[in-house]
mmCIF file of C-alpha atoms in Angstrom:
data_model
loop_
_atom_site.group_PDB
_atom_site.id
_atom_site.type_symbol
_atom_site.label_atom_id
_atom_site.label_comp_id
_atom_site.label_asym_id
_atom_site.label_seq_id
_atom_site.Cartn_x
_atom_site.Cartn_y
_atom_site.Cartn_z
ATOM 1 C CA UNK A 224 22.384 7.261 -3.120
ATOM 2 C CA UNK A 225 19.498 4.928 -3.899
ATOM 3 C CA UNK A 226 16.526 6.000 -5.984
ATOM 4 C CA UNK A 227 13.446 6.275 -3.747
ATOM 5 C CA UNK A 228 10.258 5.319 -5.543
ATOM 6 C CA UNK A 229 6.785 5.536 -4.016
ATOM 7 C CA UNK A 230 4.444 2.872 -5.358
ATOM 8 C CA UNK A 231 0.705 3.226 -4.931
ATOM 9 C CA UNK A 232 -2.611 2.218 -6.446
ATOM 10 C CA UNK A 233 -6.119 1.382 -5.385
ATOM 11 C CA UNK A 234 -7.192 -1.977 -4.003
ATOM 12 C CA UNK A 235 -7.163 -4.591 -6.778
ATOM 13 C CA UNK A 236 -4.956 -2.509 -9.073
ATOM 14 C CA UNK A 237 -2.126 -5.053 -9.095
ATOM 15 C CA UNK A 238 0.216 -2.947 -6.982
ATOM 16 C CA UNK A 239 1.508 -5.918 -4.980
ATOM 17 C CA UNK A 240 2.292 -7.817 -8.191
ATOM 18 C CA UNK A 241 4.224 -4.820 -9.524
ATOM 19 C CA UNK A 242 6.138 -4.556 -6.236
ATOM 20 C CA UNK A 243 7.182 -8.206 -6.475
ATOM 21 C CA UNK A 244 8.333 -7.708 -10.083
ATOM 22 C CA UNK A 245 10.433 -4.699 -9.058
ATOM 23 C CA UNK A 246 11.928 -6.767 -6.242
ATOM 24 C CA UNK A 247 12.874 -9.456 -8.786
ATOM 25 C CA UNK A 248 14.503 -6.723 -10.909
ATOM 26 C CA UNK A 249 16.791 -5.731 -8.045
ATOM 27 C CA UNK A 250 14.896 -3.167 -5.987
ATOM 28 C CA UNK A 251 14.700 -3.189 -2.215
ATOM 29 C CA UNK A 252 10.991 -3.359 -1.427
ATOM 30 C CA UNK A 253 9.538 -1.774 1.699
ATOM 31 C CA UNK A 254 5.902 -2.774 2.081
ATOM 32 C CA UNK A 255 4.254 -0.372 4.520
ATOM 33 C CA UNK A 256 1.048 -2.413 4.415
ATOM 34 C CA UNK A 257 2.873 -5.625 5.380
ATOM 35 C CA UNK A 258 4.598 -3.788 8.230
ATOM 36 C CA UNK A 259 1.212 -2.434 9.348
ATOM 37 C CA UNK A 260 -0.232 -5.962 9.325
ATOM 38 C CA UNK A 261 2.760 -7.232 11.308
ATOM 39 C CA UNK A 262 2.345 -4.656 14.095
ATOM 40 C CA UNK A 263 -1.365 -5.578 14.391
ATOM 41 C CA UNK A 264 -0.790 -9.377 14.186
ATOM 42 C CA UNK A 265 -0.736 -11.627 17.286
ATOM 43 C CA UNK A 266 2.031 -10.287 19.511
ATOM 44 C CA UNK A 267 2.380 -7.176 17.331
ATOM 45 C CA UNK A 268 3.695 -3.975 18.855
ATOM 46 C CA UNK A 269 0.428 -2.069 18.276
ATOM 47 C CA UNK A 270 -1.912 -4.643 19.866
ATOM 48 C CA UNK A 271 -1.660 -3.527 23.540
ATOM 49 C CA UNK A 272 -2.295 0.123 22.625
ATOM 50 C CA UNK A 273 -5.252 -0.830 20.392
ATOM 51 C CA UNK A 274 -6.793 -2.887 23.209
ATOM 52 C CA UNK A 275 -6.251 -0.027 25.682
ATOM 53 C CA UNK A 276 -7.762 2.603 23.371
ATOM 54 C CA UNK A 277 -10.628 0.751 21.669
ATOM 55 C CA UNK A 278 -11.274 -2.068 24.141
ATOM 56 C CA UNK A 279 -10.423 -5.766 24.268
ATOM 57 C CA UNK A 280 -13.343 -6.490 21.918
ATOM 58 C CA UNK A 281 -11.263 -5.194 19.020
ATOM 59 C CA UNK A 282 -8.664 -7.940 19.543
ATOM 60 C CA UNK A 283 -9.634 -11.344 18.143
ATOM 61 C CA UNK A 284 -9.141 -14.782 19.697
ATOM 62 C CA UNK A 285 -5.680 -15.130 18.141
ATOM 63 C CA UNK A 286 -4.496 -11.894 19.767
ATOM 64 C CA UNK A 287 -4.556 -9.837 16.557
ATOM 65 C CA UNK A 288 -6.509 -6.713 15.617
ATOM 66 C CA UNK A 289 -10.049 -7.727 14.626
ATOM 67 C CA UNK A 290 -9.909 -6.123 11.182
ATOM 68 C CA UNK A 291 -13.547 -6.723 10.270
ATOM 69 C CA UNK A 292 -14.802 -5.101 13.472
ATOM 70 C CA UNK A 293 -12.367 -2.186 13.108
ATOM 71 C CA UNK A 294 -13.439 -1.700 9.474
ATOM 72 C CA UNK A 295 -17.082 -1.451 10.585
ATOM 73 C CA UNK A 296 -16.148 1.107 13.250
ATOM 74 C CA UNK A 297 -14.074 3.150 10.805
ATOM 75 C CA UNK A 298 -16.980 3.392 8.348
ATOM 76 C CA UNK A 299 -19.517 4.290 11.047
ATOM 77 C CA UNK A 300 -17.170 6.610 12.970
ATOM 78 C CA UNK A 301 -14.547 8.049 10.579
ATOM 79 C CA UNK A 302 -12.605 9.669 13.457
ATOM 80 C CA UNK A 303 -11.738 6.204 14.754
ATOM 81 C CA UNK A 304 -9.609 5.574 11.657
ATOM 82 C CA UNK A 305 -7.418 8.554 12.609
ATOM 83 C CA UNK A 306 -7.168 7.247 16.176
ATOM 84 C CA UNK A 307 -6.027 3.848 14.910
ATOM 85 C CA UNK A 308 -3.525 5.458 12.536
ATOM 86 C CA UNK A 309 -2.096 7.500 15.425
ATOM 87 C CA UNK A 310 -1.227 4.205 17.134
ATOM 88 C CA UNK A 311 0.033 2.318 14.078
ATOM 89 C CA UNK A 312 1.848 4.943 11.981
ATOM 90 C CA UNK A 313 4.735 5.730 14.378
ATOM 91 C CA UNK A 314 5.492 2.001 14.691
ATOM 92 C CA UNK A 315 5.344 1.526 10.925
ATOM 93 C CA UNK A 316 7.543 4.600 10.409
ATOM 94 C CA UNK A 317 10.234 3.261 12.727
ATOM 95 C CA UNK A 318 10.340 -0.086 10.894
ATOM 96 C CA UNK A 319 10.400 1.668 7.484
ATOM 97 C CA UNK A 320 13.439 3.664 8.653
ATOM 98 C CA UNK A 321 15.164 0.481 9.825
ATOM 99 C CA UNK A 322 14.590 -1.219 6.457
ATOM 100 C CA UNK A 323 15.705 1.924 4.584
ATOM 101 C CA UNK A 324 18.984 1.988 6.482
ATOM 102 C CA UNK A 325 19.555 -1.711 5.769
ATOM 103 C CA UNK A 326 18.923 -1.198 2.019
ATOM 104 C CA UNK A 327 21.268 1.798 1.891
ATOM 105 C CA UNK A 328 23.966 -0.136 3.774
ATOM 106 C CA UNK A 329 23.610 -3.018 1.306
ATOM 107 C CA UNK A 330 24.154 -0.623 -1.613
ATOM 108 C CA UNK A 331 20.750 -1.250 -3.231
ATOM 109 C CA UNK A 332 20.284 0.941 -6.355
ATOM 110 C CA UNK A 333 16.610 1.549 -5.712
ATOM 111 C CA UNK A 334 14.199 1.430 -2.772
ATOM 112 C CA UNK A 335 10.523 0.991 -3.649
ATOM 113 C CA UNK A 336 8.043 1.972 -0.949
ATOM 114 C CA UNK A 337 4.641 0.297 -1.276
ATOM 115 C CA UNK A 338 2.452 2.947 0.363
ATOM 116 C CA UNK A 339 -1.338 2.486 0.194
ATOM 117 C CA UNK A 340 -1.950 5.984 1.643
ATOM 118 C CA UNK A 341 0.817 7.788 -0.245
ATOM 119 C CA UNK A 342 -1.501 10.378 -1.779
ATOM 120 C CA UNK A 343 -3.651 10.802 1.331
ATOM 121 C CA UNK A 344 -0.791 11.213 3.800
ATOM 122 C CA UNK A 345 0.914 14.147 2.090
ATOM 123 C CA UNK A 346 4.095 13.585 4.117
ATOM 124 C CA UNK A 347 5.692 11.050 1.784
ATOM 125 C CA UNK A 348 6.236 13.133 -1.351
ATOM 126 C CA UNK A 349 9.286 14.993 -0.047
ATOM 127 C CA UNK A 350 11.065 11.677 0.665
ATOM 128 C CA UNK A 351 10.641 10.341 -2.882
ATOM 129 C CA UNK A 352 12.326 10.844 -6.237
ATOM 130 C CA UNK A 353 9.361 9.468 -8.202
ATOM 131 C CA UNK A 354 5.772 8.379 -7.587
ATOM 132 C CA UNK A 355 4.669 5.311 -9.564
ATOM 133 C CA UNK A 356 0.930 4.633 -9.754
ATOM 134 C CA UNK A 357 -0.595 1.322 -10.837
ATOM 135 C CA UNK A 358 -3.968 2.117 -12.369
ATOM 136 C CA UNK A 359 -7.024 0.340 -13.782
ATOM 137 C CA UNK A 360 -10.760 0.879 -14.162
ATOM 138 C CA UNK A 361 -12.758 0.778 -10.893
ATOM 139 C CA UNK A 362 -14.936 -2.130 -12.045
ATOM 140 C CA UNK A 363 -11.759 -4.098 -12.797
ATOM 141 C CA UNK A 364 -10.662 -3.432 -9.204
ATOM 142 C CA UNK A 365 -14.025 -4.709 -7.929
ATOM 143 C CA UNK A 366 -13.902 -7.867 -10.078
ATOM 144 C CA UNK A 367 -10.351 -8.711 -8.980
ATOM 145 C CA UNK A 368 -11.004 -8.232 -5.268
ATOM 146 C CA UNK A 369 -14.277 -10.206 -5.352
ATOM 147 C CA UNK A 370 -12.438 -13.050 -7.109
ATOM 148 C CA UNK A 371 -9.641 -13.234 -4.534
ATOM 149 C CA UNK A 372 -11.610 -12.538 -1.351
ATOM 150 C CA UNK A 373 -14.927 -13.195 0.365
ATOM 151 C CA UNK A 374 -16.036 -9.561 -0.013
ATOM 152 C CA UNK A 375 -19.225 -8.579 -1.818
ATOM 153 C CA UNK A 376 -18.960 -6.088 -4.740
ATOM 154 C CA UNK A 377 -20.613 -3.289 -2.728
ATOM 155 C CA UNK A 378 -18.126 -3.808 0.123
ATOM 156 C CA UNK A 379 -15.254 -3.470 -2.341
ATOM 157 C CA UNK A 380 -16.809 -0.309 -3.812
ATOM 158 C CA UNK A 381 -17.023 1.117 -0.280
ATOM 159 C CA UNK A 382 -13.294 0.440 0.237
ATOM 160 C CA UNK A 383 -12.496 2.103 -3.106
ATOM 161 C CA UNK A 384 -14.639 5.107 -2.118
ATOM 162 C CA UNK A 385 -12.688 5.427 1.159
ATOM 163 C CA UNK A 386 -9.343 5.484 -0.673
ATOM 164 C CA UNK A 387 -7.876 8.473 -2.494
ATOM 165 C CA UNK A 388 -9.875 9.273 -5.651
ATOM 166 C CA UNK A 389 -8.380 7.759 -8.787
ATOM 167 C CA UNK A 390 -7.953 11.212 -10.368
ATOM 168 C CA UNK A 391 -5.991 12.420 -7.321
ATOM 169 C CA UNK A 392 -3.625 9.421 -7.507
ATOM 170 C CA UNK A 393 -3.051 9.980 -11.224
ATOM 171 C CA UNK A 394 -2.441 13.692 -10.638
ATOM 172 C CA UNK A 395 0.262 12.803 -8.086
ATOM 173 C CA UNK A 396 1.977 10.318 -10.424
ATOM 174 C CA UNK A 397 5.317 10.819 -12.152
ATOM 175 C CA UNK A 398 4.892 7.427 -13.832
ATOM 176 C CA UNK A 399 1.763 5.339 -14.475
ATOM 177 C CA UNK A 400 1.440 1.638 -15.251
ATOM 178 C CA UNK A 401 -1.984 0.918 -16.740
ATOM 179 C CA UNK A 402 -2.806 -2.600 -15.557
ATOM 180 C CA UNK A 403 -6.040 -3.014 -17.491
ATOM 181 C CA UNK A 404 -6.561 -6.339 -19.305
ATOM 182 C CA UNK A 405 -2.829 -7.106 -19.315
ATOM 183 C CA UNK A 406 -1.317 -10.576 -19.162
ATOM 184 C CA UNK A 407 1.368 -11.048 -16.511
ATOM 185 C CA UNK A 408 4.033 -11.025 -19.238
ATOM 186 C CA UNK A 409 2.698 -7.768 -20.669
ATOM 187 C CA UNK A 410 2.616 -6.238 -17.184
ATOM 188 C CA UNK A 411 6.182 -7.413 -16.532
ATOM 189 C CA UNK A 412 7.280 -5.768 -19.793
ATOM 190 C CA UNK A 413 5.725 -2.442 -18.704
ATOM 191 C CA UNK A 414 7.343 -2.715 -15.285
ATOM 192 C CA UNK A 415 10.743 -3.444 -16.853
ATOM 193 C CA UNK A 416 10.503 -0.324 -19.031
ATOM 194 C CA UNK A 417 9.677 1.844 -16.041
ATOM 195 C CA UNK A 418 12.376 0.178 -13.912
ATOM 196 C CA UNK A 419 15.115 1.158 -16.374
ATOM 197 C CA UNK A 420 14.397 4.828 -15.652
ATOM 198 C CA UNK A 421 15.558 4.363 -12.064
ATOM 199 C CA UNK A 422 18.600 2.172 -12.484
ATOM 200 C CA UNK A 423 17.209 -1.361 -12.553
ATOM 201 C CA UNK A 424 17.829 -3.933 -15.288
#
């Protein structure tokens, strides 16, 4: 039976970097965010239902979900986020189950689920042996996201405000990696220590 580890953290925390390190250490990685992006990409399984529910204006010229327009709608009309999730989540769940089964069949010692909404959803905890949170100061999150994207600091702060509060994530954690002012080597060392506790080298 594989260890099932839920990995979460706010935007800009370094969660994706930690996931990749765990993958290199022998974990099967299931990235719920990547699956969500795939189902809303051109030709994605969620696109027809999104167009039917929200209108063709929410699909961009490439045939993908217009994320910027949907983000604006979600902030102005919070109920629309739930409506979008009702379309996307069942499709993501089915693909997560498929990848789980493949990892189990391959005899992987550990499955790491990268779940942005782990704390908010409430339904994940019962599936997991441990919850691993990647944490840093909010202003560090802002600086990192501004550096890697075209977003303004206030836009990043709005995204952080819409995510689970930092204190709630930390309260849900069994394990915490503090990714504040760490070099990549220092972060990798922390990840390796944590990984040993669930059967990875």
